[in-house]
PDB file of C-alpha atoms in Angstrom:
ATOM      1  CA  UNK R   1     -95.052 -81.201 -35.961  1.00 44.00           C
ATOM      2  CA  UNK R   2     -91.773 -82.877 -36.516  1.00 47.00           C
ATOM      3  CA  UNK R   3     -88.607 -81.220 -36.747  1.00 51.00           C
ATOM      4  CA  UNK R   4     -87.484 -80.948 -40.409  1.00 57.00           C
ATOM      5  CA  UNK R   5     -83.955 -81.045 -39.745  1.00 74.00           C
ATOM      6  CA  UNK R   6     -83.056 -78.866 -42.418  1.00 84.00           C
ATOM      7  CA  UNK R   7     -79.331 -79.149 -40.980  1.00 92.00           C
ATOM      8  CA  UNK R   8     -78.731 -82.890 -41.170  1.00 92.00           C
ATOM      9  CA  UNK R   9     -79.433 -85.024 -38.177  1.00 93.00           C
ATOM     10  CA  UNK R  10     -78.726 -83.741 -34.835  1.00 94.00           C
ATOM     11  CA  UNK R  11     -76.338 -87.055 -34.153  1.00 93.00           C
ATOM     12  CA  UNK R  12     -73.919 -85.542 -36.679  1.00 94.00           C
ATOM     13  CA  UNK R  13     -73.880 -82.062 -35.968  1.00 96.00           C
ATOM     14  CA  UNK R  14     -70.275 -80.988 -34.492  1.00 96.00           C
ATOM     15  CA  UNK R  15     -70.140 -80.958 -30.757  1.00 97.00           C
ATOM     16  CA  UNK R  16     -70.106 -77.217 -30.226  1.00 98.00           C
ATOM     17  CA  UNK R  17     -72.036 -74.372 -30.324  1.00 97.00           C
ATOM     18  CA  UNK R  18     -71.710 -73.438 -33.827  1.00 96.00           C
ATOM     19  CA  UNK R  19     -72.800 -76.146 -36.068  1.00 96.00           C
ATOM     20  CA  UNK R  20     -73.275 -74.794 -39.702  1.00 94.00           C
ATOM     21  CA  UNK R  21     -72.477 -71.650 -42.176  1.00 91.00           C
ATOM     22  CA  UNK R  22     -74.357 -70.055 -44.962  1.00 91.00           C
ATOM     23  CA  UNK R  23     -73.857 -67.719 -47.317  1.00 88.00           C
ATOM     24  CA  UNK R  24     -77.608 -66.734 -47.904  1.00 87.00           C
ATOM     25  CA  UNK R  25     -80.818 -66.361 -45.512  1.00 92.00           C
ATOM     26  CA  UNK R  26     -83.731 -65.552 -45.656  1.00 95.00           C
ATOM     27  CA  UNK R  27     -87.574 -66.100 -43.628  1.00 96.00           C
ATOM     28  CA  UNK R  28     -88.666 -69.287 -44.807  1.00 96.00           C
ATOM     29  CA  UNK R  29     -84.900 -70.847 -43.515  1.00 95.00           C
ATOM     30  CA  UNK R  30     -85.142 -69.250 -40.519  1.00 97.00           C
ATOM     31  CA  UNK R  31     -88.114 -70.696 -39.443  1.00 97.00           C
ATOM     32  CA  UNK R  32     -86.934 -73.960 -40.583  1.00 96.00           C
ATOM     33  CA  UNK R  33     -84.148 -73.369 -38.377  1.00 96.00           C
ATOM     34  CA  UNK R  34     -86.119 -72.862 -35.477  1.00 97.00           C
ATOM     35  CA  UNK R  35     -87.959 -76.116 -35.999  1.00 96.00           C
ATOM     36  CA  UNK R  36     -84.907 -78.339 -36.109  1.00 96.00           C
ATOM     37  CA  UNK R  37     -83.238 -76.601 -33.362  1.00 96.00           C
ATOM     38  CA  UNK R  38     -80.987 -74.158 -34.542  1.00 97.00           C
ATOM     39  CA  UNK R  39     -80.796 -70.538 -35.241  1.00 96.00           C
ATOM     40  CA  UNK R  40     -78.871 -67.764 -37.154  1.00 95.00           C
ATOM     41  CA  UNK R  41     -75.906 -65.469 -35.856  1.00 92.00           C
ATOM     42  CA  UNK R  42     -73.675 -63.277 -38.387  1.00 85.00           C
ATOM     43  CA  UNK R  43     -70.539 -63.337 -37.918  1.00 79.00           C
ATOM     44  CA  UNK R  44     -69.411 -60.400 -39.454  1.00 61.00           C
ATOM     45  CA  UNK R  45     -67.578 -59.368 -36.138  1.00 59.00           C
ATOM     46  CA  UNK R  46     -65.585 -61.968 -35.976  1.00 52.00           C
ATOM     47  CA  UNK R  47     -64.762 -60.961 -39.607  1.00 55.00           C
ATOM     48  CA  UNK R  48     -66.577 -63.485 -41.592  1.00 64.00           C
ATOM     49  CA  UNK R  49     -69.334 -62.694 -44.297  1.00 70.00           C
ATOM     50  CA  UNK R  50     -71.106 -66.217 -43.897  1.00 79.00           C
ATOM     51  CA  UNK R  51     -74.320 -66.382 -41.251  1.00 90.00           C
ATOM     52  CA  UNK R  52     -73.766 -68.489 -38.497  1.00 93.00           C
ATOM     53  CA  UNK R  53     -76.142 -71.484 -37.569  1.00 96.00           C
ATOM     54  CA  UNK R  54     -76.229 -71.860 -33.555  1.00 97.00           C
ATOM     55  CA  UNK R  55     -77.326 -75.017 -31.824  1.00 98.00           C
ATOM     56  CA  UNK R  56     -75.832 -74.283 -28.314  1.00 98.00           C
ATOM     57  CA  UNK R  57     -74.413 -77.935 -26.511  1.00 98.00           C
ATOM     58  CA  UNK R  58     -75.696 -76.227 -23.173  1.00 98.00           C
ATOM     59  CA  UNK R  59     -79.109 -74.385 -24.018  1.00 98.00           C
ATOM     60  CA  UNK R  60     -80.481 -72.184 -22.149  1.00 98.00           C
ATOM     61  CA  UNK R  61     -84.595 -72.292 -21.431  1.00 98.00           C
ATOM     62  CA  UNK R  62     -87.149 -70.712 -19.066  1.00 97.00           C
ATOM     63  CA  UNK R  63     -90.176 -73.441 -18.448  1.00 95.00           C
ATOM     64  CA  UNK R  64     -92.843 -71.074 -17.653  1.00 95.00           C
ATOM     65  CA  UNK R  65     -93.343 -72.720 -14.308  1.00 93.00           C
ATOM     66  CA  UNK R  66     -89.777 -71.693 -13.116  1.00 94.00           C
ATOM     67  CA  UNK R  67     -89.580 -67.810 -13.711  1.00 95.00           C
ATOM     68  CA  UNK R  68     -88.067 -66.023 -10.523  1.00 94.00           C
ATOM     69  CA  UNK R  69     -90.750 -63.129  -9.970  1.00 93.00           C
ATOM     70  CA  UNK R  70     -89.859 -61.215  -6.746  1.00 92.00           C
ATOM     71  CA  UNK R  71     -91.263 -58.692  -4.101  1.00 92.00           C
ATOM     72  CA  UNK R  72     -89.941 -56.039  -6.186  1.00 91.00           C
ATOM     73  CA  UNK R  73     -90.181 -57.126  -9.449  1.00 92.00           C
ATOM     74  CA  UNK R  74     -94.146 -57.349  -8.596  1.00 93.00           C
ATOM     75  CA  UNK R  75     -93.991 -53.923  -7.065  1.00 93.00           C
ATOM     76  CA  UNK R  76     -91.862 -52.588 -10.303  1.00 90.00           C
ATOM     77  CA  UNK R  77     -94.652 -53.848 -12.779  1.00 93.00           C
ATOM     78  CA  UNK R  78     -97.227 -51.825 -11.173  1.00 93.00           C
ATOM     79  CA  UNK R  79     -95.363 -48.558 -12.812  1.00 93.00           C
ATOM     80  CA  UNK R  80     -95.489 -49.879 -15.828  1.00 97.00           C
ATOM     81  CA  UNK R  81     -98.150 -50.936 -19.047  1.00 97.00           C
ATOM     82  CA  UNK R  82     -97.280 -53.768 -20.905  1.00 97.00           C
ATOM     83  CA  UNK R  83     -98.534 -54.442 -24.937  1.00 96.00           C
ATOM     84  CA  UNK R  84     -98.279 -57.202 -27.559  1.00 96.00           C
ATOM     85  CA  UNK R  85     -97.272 -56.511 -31.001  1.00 96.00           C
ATOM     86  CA  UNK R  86     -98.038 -52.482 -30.935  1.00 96.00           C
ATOM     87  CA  UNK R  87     -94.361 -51.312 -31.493  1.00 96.00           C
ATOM     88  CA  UNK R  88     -92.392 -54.415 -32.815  1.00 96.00           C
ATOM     89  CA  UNK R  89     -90.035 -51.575 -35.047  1.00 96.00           C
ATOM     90  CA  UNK R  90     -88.930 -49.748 -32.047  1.00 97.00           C
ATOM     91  CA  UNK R  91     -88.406 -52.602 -30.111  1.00 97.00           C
ATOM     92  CA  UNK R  92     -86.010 -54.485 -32.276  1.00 96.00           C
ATOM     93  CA  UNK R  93     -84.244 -51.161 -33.538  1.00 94.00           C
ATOM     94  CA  UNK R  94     -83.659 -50.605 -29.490  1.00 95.00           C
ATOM     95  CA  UNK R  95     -82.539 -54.018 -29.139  1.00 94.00           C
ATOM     96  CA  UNK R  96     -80.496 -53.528 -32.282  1.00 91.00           C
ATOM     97  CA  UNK R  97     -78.527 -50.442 -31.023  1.00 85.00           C
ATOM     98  CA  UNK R  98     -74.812 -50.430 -32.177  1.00 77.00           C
ATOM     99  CA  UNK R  99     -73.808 -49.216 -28.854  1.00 72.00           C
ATOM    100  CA  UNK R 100     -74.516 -52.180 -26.669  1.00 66.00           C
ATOM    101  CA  UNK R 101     -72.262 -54.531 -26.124  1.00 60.00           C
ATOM    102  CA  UNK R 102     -72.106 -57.920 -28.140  1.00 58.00           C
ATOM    103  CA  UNK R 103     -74.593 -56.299 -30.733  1.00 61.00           C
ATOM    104  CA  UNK R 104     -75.220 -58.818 -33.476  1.00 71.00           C
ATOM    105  CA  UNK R 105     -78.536 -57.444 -34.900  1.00 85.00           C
ATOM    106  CA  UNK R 106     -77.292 -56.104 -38.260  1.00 86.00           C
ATOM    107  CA  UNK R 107     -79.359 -54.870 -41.205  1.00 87.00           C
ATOM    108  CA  UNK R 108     -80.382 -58.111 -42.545  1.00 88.00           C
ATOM    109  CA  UNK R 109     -81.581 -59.435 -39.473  1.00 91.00           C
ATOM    110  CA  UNK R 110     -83.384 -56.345 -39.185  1.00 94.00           C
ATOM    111  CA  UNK R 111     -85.205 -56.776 -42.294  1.00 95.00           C
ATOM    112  CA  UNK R 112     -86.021 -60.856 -42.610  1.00 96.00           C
ATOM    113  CA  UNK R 113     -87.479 -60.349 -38.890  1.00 96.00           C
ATOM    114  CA  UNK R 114     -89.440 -57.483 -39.806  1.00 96.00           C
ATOM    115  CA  UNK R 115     -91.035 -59.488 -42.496  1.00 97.00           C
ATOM    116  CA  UNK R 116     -91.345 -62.951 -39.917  1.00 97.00           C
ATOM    117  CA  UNK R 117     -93.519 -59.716 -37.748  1.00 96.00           C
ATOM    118  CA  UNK R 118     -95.599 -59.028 -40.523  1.00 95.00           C
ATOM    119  CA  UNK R 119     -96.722 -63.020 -41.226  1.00 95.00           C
ATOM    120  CA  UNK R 120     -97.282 -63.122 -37.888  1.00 95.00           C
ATOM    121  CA  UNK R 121     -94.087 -65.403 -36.857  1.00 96.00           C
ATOM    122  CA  UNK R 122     -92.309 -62.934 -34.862  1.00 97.00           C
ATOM    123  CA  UNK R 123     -93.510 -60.896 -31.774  1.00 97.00           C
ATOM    124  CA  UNK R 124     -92.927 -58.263 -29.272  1.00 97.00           C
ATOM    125  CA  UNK R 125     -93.904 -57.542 -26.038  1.00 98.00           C
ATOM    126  CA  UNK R 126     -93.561 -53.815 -24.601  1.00 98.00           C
ATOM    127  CA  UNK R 127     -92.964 -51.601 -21.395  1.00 98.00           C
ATOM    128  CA  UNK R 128     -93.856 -48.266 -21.142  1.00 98.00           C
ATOM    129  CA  UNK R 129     -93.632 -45.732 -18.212  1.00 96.00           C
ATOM    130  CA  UNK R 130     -96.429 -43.603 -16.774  1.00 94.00           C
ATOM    131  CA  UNK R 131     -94.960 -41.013 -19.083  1.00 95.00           C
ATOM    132  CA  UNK R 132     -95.859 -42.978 -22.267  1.00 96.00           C
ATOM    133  CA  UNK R 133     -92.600 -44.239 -23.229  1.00 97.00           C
ATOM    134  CA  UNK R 134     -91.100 -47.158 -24.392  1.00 98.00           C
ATOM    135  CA  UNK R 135     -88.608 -47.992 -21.770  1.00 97.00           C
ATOM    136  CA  UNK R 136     -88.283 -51.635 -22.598  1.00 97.00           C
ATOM    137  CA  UNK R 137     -89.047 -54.966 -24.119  1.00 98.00           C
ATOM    138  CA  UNK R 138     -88.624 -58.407 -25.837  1.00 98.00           C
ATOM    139  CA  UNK R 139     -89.091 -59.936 -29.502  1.00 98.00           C
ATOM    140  CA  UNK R 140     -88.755 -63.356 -30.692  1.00 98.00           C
ATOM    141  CA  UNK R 141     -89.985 -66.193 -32.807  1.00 98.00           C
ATOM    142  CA  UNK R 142     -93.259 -68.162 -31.899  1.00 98.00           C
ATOM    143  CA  UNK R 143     -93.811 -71.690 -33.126  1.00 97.00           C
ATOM    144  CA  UNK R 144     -96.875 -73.775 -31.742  1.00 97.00           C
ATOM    145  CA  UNK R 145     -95.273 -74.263 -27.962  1.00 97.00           C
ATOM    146  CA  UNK R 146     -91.804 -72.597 -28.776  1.00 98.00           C
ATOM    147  CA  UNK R 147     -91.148 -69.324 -27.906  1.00 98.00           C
ATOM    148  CA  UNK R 148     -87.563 -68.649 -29.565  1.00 98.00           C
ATOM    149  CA  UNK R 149     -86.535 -65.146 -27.478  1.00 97.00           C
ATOM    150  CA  UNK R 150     -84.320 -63.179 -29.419  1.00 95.00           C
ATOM    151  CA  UNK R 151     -82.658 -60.092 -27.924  1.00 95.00           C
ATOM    152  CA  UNK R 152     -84.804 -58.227 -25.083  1.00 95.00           C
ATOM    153  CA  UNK R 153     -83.485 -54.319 -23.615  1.00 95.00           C
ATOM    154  CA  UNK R 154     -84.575 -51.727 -21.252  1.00 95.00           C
ATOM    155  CA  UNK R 155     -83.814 -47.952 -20.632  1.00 95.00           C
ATOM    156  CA  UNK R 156     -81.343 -47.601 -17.994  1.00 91.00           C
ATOM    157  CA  UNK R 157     -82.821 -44.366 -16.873  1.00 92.00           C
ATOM    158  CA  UNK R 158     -86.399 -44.666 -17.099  1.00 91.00           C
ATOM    159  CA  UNK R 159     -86.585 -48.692 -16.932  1.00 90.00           C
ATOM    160  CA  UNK R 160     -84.069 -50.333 -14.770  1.00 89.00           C
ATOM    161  CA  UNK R 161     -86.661 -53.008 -14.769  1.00 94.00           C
ATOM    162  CA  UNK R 162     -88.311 -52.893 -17.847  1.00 96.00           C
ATOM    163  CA  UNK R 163     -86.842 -56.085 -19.521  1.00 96.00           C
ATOM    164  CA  UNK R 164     -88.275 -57.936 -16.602  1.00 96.00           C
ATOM    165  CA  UNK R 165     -91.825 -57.078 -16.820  1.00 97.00           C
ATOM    166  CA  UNK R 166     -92.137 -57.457 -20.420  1.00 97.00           C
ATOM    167  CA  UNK R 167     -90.819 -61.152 -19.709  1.00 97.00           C
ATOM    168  CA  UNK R 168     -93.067 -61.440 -17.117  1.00 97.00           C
ATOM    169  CA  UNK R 169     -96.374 -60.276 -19.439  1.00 97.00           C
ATOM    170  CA  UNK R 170     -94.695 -62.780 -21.665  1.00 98.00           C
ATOM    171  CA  UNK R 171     -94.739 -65.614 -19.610  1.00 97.00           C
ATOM    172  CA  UNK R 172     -98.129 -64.058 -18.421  1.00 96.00           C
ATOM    173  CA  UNK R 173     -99.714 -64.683 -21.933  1.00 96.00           C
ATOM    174  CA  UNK R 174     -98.087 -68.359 -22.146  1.00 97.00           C
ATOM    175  CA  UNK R 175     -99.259 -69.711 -19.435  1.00 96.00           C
ATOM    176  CA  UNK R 176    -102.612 -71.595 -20.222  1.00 94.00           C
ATOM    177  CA  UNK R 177    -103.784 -75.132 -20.670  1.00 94.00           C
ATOM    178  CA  UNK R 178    -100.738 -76.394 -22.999  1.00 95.00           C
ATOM    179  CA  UNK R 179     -98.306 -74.492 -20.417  1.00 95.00           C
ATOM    180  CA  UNK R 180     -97.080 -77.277 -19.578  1.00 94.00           C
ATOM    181  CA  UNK R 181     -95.204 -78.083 -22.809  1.00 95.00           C
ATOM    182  CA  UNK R 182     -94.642 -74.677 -24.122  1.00 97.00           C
ATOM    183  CA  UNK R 183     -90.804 -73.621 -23.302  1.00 95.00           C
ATOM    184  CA  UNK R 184     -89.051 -69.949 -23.748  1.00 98.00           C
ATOM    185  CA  UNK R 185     -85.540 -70.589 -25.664  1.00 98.00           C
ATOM    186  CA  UNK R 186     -83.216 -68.297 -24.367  1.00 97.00           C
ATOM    187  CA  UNK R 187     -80.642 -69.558 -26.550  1.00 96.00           C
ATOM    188  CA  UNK R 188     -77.554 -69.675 -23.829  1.00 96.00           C
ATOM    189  CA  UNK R 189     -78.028 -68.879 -20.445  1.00 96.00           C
ATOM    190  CA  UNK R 190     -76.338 -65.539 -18.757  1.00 93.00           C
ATOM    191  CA  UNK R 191     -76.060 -65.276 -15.124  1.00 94.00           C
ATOM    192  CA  UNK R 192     -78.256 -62.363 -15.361  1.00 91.00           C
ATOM    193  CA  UNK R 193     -80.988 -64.973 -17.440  1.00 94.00           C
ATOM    194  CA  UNK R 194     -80.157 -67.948 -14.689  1.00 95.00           C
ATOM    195  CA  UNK R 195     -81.486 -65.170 -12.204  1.00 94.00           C
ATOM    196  CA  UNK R 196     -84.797 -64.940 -13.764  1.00 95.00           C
ATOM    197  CA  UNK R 197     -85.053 -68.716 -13.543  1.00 96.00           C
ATOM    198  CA  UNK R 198     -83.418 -70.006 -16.999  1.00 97.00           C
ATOM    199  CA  UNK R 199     -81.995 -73.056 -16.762  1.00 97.00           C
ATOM    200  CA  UNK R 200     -79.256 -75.059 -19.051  1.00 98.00           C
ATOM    201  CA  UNK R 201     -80.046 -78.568 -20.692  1.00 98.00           C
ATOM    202  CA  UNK R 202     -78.085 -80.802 -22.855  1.00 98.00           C
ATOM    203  CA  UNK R 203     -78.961 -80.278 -26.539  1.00 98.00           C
ATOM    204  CA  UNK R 204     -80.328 -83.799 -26.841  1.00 97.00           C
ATOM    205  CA  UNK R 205     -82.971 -82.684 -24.119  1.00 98.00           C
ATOM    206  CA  UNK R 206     -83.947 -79.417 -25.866  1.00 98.00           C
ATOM    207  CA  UNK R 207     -84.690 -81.052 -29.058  1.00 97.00           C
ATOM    208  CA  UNK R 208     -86.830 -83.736 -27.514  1.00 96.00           C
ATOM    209  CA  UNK R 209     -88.799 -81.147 -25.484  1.00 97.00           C
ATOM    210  CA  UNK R 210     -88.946 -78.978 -29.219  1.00 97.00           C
ATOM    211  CA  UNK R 211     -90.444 -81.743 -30.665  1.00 95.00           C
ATOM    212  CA  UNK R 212     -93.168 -81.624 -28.241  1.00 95.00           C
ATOM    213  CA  UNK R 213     -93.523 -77.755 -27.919  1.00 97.00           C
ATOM    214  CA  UNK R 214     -93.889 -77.911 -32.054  1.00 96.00           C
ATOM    215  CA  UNK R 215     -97.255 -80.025 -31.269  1.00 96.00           C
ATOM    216  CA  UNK R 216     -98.766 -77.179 -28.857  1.00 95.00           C
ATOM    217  CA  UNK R 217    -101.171 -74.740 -30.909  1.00 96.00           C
ATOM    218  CA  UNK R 218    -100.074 -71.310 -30.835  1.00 94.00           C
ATOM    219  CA  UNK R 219    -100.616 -69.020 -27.902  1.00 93.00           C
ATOM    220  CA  UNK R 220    -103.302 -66.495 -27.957  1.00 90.00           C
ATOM    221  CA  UNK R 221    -101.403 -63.654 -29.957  1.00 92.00           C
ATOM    222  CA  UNK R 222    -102.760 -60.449 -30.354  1.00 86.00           C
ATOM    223  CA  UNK R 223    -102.347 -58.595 -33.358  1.00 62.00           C
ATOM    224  CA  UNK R 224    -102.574 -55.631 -31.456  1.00 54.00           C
ATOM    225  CA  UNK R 225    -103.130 -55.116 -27.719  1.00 46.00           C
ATOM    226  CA  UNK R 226    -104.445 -52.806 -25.759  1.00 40.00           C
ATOM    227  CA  UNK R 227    -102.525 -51.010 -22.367  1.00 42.00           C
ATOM    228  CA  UNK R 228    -102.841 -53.322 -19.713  1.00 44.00           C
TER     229      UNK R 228
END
């Protein structure tokens, strides 16, 4: 699948991070969005009403083959379940919690991915302790080969390392024949992400490995998964 570039071509996009504004959004943009490379911020913090349009100069991605899993990470995961899809709601209202820092998450992101869940564009991955809670996990947007993470958390009491193992049942459930040109979008890369194993590439790069992620069929979602 080719990338609609719903924002112009790529050649005349401004060279920084923020290339467009809008004053409406909604699902069917977003994943357009995704497809050409680009996705939404608001930007009411920064006291404008508009949504943001991101396509980073540096991006930040995680090719499956490069995630940093060590001795202890391995050793975490064995205290904790991991499941697909079977508590998207809590996972994005945890990630959207207005007391963590740089939250961005605000009510209508909350409800246009909520609907991108329920038409089976958006997924989550969970962690839960041997106590049956949900102490962490990931969501984003899945598109043949590209897996667009969104915002990922963990419970500082209960899961120090909760984040990590849902990322690692993610890259778990990627991994398969087409692994090879499926990618994880991380969107920028944090030196807490560039320990995991994420990576920055020029934009140019990203969208010529997006066009061939687009072209993967999608990985084996479940709609619901069991504990495992």
């Amino acid at each position: 699948m080719a990338r609609l570039n719903v924002f112009g071509p790529p050649q005349e996009w401004p060279d920084q991070d923020l290339i467009a504004f809008s004053d409406t959004i909604d699902p069917a943009l977003v994943l357009d969005a995704y497809r050409s490379g680009v996705f939404p911020m608001p930007l009411a913090d920064a006291g404008f009403e508009h949504t943001g349009w991101w396509s980073p100069t540096q991006r930040g991605v995680l090719p499956l083959d490069s995630l940093r899993v060590t001795k202890s990470l391995r050793q975490a995961a064995k205290h904790y379940t991991t499941t697909i899809d079977a508590a998207f709601t809590q996972v994005l209202t945890a990630c959207a919690d207005p007391g963590r820092p740089y939250g961005w998450i605000d009510d209508g992101i909350l409800g246009i991915y909520t609907e991108l869940f329920r038409a089976g564009h958006c997924h989550s991955v969970e962690t839960w302790d041997d106590q049956g809670r949900l102490v962490g996990g990931l969501y984003g947007i899945s598109l043949g080969g590209l897996f667009a993470g969104e915002s990922m958390f963990h419970d500082k009491q209960h899961g120090r390392d909760a984040s990590k193992v849902a990322l690692l049942r993610l890259v778990e459930l990627l991994t398969d024949d087409h692994a090879e040109s499926r990618i994880i979008d991380t969107q920028w890369q944090t030196p807490h992400l560039a320990s995991l194993g994420v990576i920055e590439i020029d934009r140019s790069e990203y969208l010529e490995l997006l066009d061939d992620a687009l072209a993967v069929p999608e990985a084996p979602w479940p709609r619901r998964d069991d504990h495992a």
